[in-house]
mmCIF file of C-alpha atoms in Angstrom:
data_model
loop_
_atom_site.group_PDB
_atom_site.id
_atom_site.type_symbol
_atom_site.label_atom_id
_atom_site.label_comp_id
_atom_site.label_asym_id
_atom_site.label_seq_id
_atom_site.Cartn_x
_atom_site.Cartn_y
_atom_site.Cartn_z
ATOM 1 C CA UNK A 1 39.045 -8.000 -71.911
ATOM 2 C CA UNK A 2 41.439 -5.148 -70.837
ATOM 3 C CA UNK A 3 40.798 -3.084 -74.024
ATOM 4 C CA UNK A 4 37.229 -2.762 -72.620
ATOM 5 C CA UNK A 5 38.443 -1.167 -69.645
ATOM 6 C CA UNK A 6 40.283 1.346 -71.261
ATOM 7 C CA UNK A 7 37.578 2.969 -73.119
ATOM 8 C CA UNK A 8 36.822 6.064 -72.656
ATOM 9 C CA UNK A 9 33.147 5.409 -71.280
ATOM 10 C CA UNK A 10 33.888 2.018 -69.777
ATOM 11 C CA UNK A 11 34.318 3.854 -66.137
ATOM 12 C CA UNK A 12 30.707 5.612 -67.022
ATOM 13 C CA UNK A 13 29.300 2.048 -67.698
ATOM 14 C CA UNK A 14 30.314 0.263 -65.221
ATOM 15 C CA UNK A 15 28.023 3.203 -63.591
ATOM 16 C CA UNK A 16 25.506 3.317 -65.420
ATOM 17 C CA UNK A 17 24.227 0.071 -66.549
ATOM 18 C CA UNK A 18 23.990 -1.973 -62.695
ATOM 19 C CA UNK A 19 21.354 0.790 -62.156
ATOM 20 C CA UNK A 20 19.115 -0.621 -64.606
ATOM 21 C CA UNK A 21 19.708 -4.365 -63.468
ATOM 22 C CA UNK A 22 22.391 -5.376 -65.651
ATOM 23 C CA UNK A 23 26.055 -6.140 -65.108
ATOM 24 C CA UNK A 24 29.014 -4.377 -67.125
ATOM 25 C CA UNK A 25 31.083 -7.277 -67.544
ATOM 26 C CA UNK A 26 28.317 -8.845 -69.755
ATOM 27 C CA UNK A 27 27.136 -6.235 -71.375
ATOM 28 C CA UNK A 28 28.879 -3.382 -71.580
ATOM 29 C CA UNK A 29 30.740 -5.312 -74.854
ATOM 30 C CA UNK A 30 27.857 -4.893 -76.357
ATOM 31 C CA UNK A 31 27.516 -1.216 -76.202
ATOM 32 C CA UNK A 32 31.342 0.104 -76.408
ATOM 33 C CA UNK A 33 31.522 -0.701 -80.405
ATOM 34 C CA UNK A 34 28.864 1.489 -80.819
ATOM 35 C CA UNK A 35 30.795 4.420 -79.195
ATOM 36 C CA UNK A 36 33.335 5.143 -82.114
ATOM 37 C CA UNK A 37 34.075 8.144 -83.653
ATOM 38 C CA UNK A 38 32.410 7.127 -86.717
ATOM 39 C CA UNK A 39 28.794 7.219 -87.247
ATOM 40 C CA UNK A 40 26.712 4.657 -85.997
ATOM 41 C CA UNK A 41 23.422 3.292 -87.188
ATOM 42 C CA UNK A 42 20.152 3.678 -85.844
ATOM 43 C CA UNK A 43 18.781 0.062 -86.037
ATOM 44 C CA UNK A 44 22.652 -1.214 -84.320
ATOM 45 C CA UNK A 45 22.017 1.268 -81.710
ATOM 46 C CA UNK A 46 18.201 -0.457 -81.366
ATOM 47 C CA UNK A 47 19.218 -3.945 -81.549
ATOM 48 C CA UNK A 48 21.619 -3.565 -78.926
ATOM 49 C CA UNK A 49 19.058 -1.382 -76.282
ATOM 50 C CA UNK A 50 16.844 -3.979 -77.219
ATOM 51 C CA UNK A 51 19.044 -7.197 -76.126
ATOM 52 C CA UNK A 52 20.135 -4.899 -72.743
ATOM 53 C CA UNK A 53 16.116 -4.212 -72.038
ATOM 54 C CA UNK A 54 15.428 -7.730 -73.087
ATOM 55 C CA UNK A 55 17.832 -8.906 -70.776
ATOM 56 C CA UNK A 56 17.137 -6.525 -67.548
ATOM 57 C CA UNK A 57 15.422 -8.365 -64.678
ATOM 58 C CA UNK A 58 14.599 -4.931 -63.290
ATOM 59 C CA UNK A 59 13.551 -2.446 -65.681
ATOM 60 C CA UNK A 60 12.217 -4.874 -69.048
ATOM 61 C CA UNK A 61 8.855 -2.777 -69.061
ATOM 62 C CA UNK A 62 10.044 0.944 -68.975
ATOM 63 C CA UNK A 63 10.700 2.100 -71.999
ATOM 64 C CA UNK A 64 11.412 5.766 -70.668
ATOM 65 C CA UNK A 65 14.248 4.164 -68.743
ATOM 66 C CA UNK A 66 16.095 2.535 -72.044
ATOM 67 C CA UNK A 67 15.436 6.134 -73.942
ATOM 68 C CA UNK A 68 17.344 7.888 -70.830
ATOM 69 C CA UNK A 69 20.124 5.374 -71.009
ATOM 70 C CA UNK A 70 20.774 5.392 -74.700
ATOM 71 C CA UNK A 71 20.241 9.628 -74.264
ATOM 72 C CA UNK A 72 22.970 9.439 -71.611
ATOM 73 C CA UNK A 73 25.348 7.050 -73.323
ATOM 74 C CA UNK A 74 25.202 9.202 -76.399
ATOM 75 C CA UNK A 75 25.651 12.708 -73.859
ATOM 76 C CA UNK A 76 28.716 11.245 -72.201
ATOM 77 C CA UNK A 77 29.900 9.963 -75.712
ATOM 78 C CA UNK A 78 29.691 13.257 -76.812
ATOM 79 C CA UNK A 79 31.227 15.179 -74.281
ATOM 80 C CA UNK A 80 34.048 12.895 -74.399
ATOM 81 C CA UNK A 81 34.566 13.496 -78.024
ATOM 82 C CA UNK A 82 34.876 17.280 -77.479
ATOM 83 C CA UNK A 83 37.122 17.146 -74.408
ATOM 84 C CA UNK A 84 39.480 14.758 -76.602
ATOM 85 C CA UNK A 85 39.028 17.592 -79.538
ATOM 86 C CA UNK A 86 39.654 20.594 -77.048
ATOM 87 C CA UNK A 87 42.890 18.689 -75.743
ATOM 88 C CA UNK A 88 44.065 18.231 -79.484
ATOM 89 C CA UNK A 89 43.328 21.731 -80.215
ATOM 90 C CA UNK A 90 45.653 22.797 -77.039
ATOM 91 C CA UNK A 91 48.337 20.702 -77.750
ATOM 92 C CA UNK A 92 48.277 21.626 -81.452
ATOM 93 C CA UNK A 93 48.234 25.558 -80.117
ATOM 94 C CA UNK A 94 50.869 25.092 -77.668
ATOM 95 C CA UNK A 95 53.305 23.478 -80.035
ATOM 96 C CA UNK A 96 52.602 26.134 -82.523
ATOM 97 C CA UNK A 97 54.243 28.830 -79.629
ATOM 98 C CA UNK A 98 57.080 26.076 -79.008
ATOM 99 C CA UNK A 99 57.914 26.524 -82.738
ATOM 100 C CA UNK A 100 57.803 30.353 -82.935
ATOM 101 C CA UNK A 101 59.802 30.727 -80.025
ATOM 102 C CA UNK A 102 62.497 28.430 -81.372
ATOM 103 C CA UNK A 103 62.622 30.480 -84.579
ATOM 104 C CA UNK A 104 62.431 34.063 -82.709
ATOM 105 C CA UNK A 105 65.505 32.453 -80.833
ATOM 106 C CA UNK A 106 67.267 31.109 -83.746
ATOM 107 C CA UNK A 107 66.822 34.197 -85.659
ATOM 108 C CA UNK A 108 68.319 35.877 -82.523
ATOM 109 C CA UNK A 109 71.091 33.642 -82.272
ATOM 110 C CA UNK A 110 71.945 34.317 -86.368
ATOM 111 C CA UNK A 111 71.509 38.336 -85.529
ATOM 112 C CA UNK A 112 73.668 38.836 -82.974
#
């Protein structure tokens, strides 16, 4: 699915998830509707580490590891979500000057 690929994390999942034994294609569906700007609950987030540690030929036993990965998930989700706000909040700013300068100018124009 190319919508998959486009998500913002999908890049840090493809990453992330081979190094504890299982392959993005297959699972990484299962974690990118959890990654929304909404909140998401605690038991979906469990079910779904559950089925990925279930699933794991490599790392089924360490719990630590499946802690880490939902930890790290949840950083990168975060620091997604502020880069996107701090991007907003520049564009927002910059237009703002685009507009004043415009009026300065047209009130120029109307002075002189």
């Amino acid at each position: 699915d190319d919508k998959d690929d486009t998500h913002a994390l999908s890049d840090f999942l493809k990453d992330r998830l081979p190094q504890v034994g299982l392959d993005y294609d297959t699972y990484g569906p299962y974690v990118l509707p959890l990654l929304t700007e909404e909140e998401v609950d605690a038991d979906e987030w469990e079910s779904v580490l559950e089925l990925l540690q279930a699933s794991s030929e490599s790392h089924s036993d360490d719990e630590a590891c499946w802690m880490q990965l939902r930890a790290d998930i949840q950083a990168a989700w975060a620091s997604h979500l502020q880069t996107q706000q701090q991007h907003e909040q520049e564009q927002h700013e910059q237009r703002a000057q685009e507009l004043s300068a415009a009026l300065a100018e047209e009130r120029r124009v109307a002075e002189g």
